[in-house]
C-alpha positions as MATLAB code, in Angstrom:
seq = 'XXXXXXXXXXXXXXXXXXXXXXXXXXXXXXXXXXXXXXXXXXXXXXXXXXXXXXXXXXXXXXXXXXXXXXXXXXXXXXXXXXXXXXXXXXXXXXXXXXXXXXXXXXXXXXXXXXXXXXXXXXXXXXXXXXXXXXXXXXXXXXXXXXXXXXXXXXXXXXXXXXXXXXXXXX';
ca = [
       0.453   -0.097   -0.354;
       2.748    2.257    1.165;
       5.570    1.390   -1.939;
       7.340    3.518   -3.922;
       6.832    6.440   -1.746;
       9.840    8.317    0.484;
      10.139    5.785    3.002;
      10.128    9.348    5.463;
       6.545    9.875    3.976;
       5.474    6.119    4.482;
       6.254    6.805    8.113;
       4.779    9.937    8.923;
       1.319    7.993    7.249;
       1.714    5.750    9.331;
       2.202    7.654   12.847;
      -0.111   10.868   12.291;
      -3.421   10.818   12.369;
      -4.039   13.726   10.334;
      -3.541   13.124    6.419;
      -0.017   14.081    5.551;
       0.791   14.306    1.441;
       4.349   14.429    0.086;
       5.492   18.308   -0.908;
       8.752   18.979   -3.308;
      11.059   21.311   -1.877;
      10.311   24.757   -3.011;
      14.059   26.004   -3.092;
      15.394   22.714   -4.556;
      13.250   22.479   -7.538;
      13.839   26.244   -8.216;
      17.364   25.411   -8.310;
      17.117   22.647  -10.335;
      15.184   24.416  -13.106;
      17.646   27.634  -13.008;
      20.582   24.459  -13.762;
      18.368   23.453  -16.476;
      20.983   26.901  -17.967;
      24.036   25.632  -16.559;
      24.218   22.298  -17.496;
      25.493   22.364  -20.639;
      27.838   24.464  -20.118;
      31.489   22.514  -20.368;
      33.162   22.636  -16.852;
      37.153   23.423  -17.044;
      38.899   20.057  -17.444;
      40.499   19.018  -14.226;
      38.753   21.605  -11.875;
      37.558   21.059   -8.710;
      35.651   23.435   -6.528;
      35.669   23.803   -2.800;
      32.792   25.313   -1.193;
      33.972   26.888    1.910;
      32.302   27.226    5.079;
      33.373   28.780    9.034;
      32.985   25.988   10.891;
      33.742   27.760   13.823;
      30.223   29.303   13.272;
      28.562   26.155   11.728;
      29.023   24.369   15.373;
      28.087   27.456   17.112;
      31.751   26.805   19.338;
      35.412   26.790   18.421;
      36.979   23.546   16.602;
      40.794   22.417   17.288;
      40.085   21.608   13.104;
      39.062   24.285   11.332;
      38.345   24.960    7.602;
      41.511   26.607    7.003;
      43.070   23.300    7.911;
      40.602   21.382    5.916;
      41.663   23.397    2.907;
      45.321   23.218    3.546;
      44.748   19.223    3.724;
      43.111   19.333    0.424;
      45.366   21.566   -1.685;
      48.298   19.766    0.048;
      47.128   16.541   -1.136;
      46.470   18.324   -4.592;
      49.826   19.285   -4.711;
      51.615   16.133   -3.962;
      49.492   13.726   -6.465;
      47.249   15.791   -8.682;
      49.163   19.073   -9.825;
      47.569   19.290  -12.717;
      43.747   19.893  -11.031;
      42.955   23.110  -10.474;
      41.043   24.122   -7.029;
      38.426   27.337   -7.381;
      37.271   28.270   -3.740;
      33.301   29.401   -3.680;
      32.972   31.308   -0.806;
      30.589   31.215    1.993;
      28.384   34.686    2.519;
      29.732   35.040    5.952;
      33.833   34.556    4.875;
      36.519   37.892    3.944;
      37.609   37.460    0.396;
      41.659   37.484    1.912;
      40.811   34.693    4.050;
      42.513   31.680    2.289;
      45.144   34.287    0.901;
      48.189   32.316    3.123;
      47.198   29.075    1.957;
      47.283   30.444   -1.245;
      50.479   31.411   -0.836;
      51.549   28.457    0.513;
      51.065   26.676   -2.676;
      50.281   28.493   -5.473;
      53.365   27.545   -7.233;
      52.414   23.838   -6.659;
      48.306   24.094   -7.563;
      46.741   26.623   -9.176;
      43.946   28.325   -7.186;
      41.175   30.545   -7.504;
      38.877   32.167   -5.546;
      35.228   32.944   -6.353;
      33.163   35.414   -4.037;
      29.373   35.851   -4.163;
      29.171   38.340   -6.375;
      29.069   35.406   -9.267;
      25.671   32.690   -9.348;
      26.873   29.857   -7.482;
      25.598   27.872  -10.477;
      28.259   29.498  -12.834;
      30.804   28.363  -10.198;
      29.197   24.624   -9.906;
      29.182   24.356  -13.860;
      32.748   25.516  -14.039;
      33.731   22.083  -11.892;
      33.734   18.156  -12.537;
      33.348   17.546   -9.188;
      32.459   19.871   -5.336;
      34.923   18.773   -2.264;
      33.480   20.592    0.890;
      32.741   19.623    4.769;
      28.676   19.728    5.363;
      27.772   22.806    3.468;
      24.340   23.319    1.858;
      26.699   23.803   -1.374;
      27.192   20.152   -1.140;
      23.499   18.910   -1.646;
      22.972   21.696   -4.675;
      26.145   20.029   -6.271;
      24.612   16.517   -5.928;
      21.039   17.261   -6.388;
      22.159   18.700  -10.028;
      24.152   16.082  -10.837;
      27.876   16.150   -9.759;
      30.876   14.371   -8.920;
      30.996   15.232   -4.687;
      32.885   14.862   -1.868;
      32.367   15.316    1.923;
      35.564   15.573    3.946;
      35.916   16.018    7.648;
      38.713   15.528    9.983;
      37.743   12.650   12.357;
      36.582   13.694   16.154;
      38.852   16.869   16.999;
      42.388   15.271   15.272;
      44.107   17.842   12.494;
      45.849   14.186   10.499;
      43.062   12.324   10.392;
      40.050   12.619    8.006;
      37.008   11.001    6.665;
      35.245   11.099    2.979;
      32.114   10.346    1.771;
      31.140   10.835   -1.775;
      28.843   10.402   -4.829;
      30.101   10.248   -8.008;
      27.478    9.131  -11.344;
];
């Protein structure tokens, strides 16, 4: 009877006595509609987009592992093993343009790094990349929704040198 409907909807129908109806997420529907204008854009060859976000703000407390440490780990891996890959940093709305200046100065000779502010449409940045890497940003969800390869790269606990990732590839 409840076959072919999302599991959460099936559970809600069993739990609540009131009528429960599935409603699509309008924001996601708008993004998917807008993406149609950009999805035909050929991504820049070997380009990854980093979806930046301020972890200390997102978690509401100071952490020993910050977005700066995570980005430096990602760029260090690229510099050692994938120097032919370009990296675009997509800043979070609350981040300053010069936030990653030191990392860019340290690795800029080994990895091509571009910083994009929020003056550009996020779908323009997304269209330029073959894949998106980030931490827990909503941008990762939007990238996956648009069919992009996505990687969530997070520290294990508060360890600065232990990372885990989960990926979505087509």
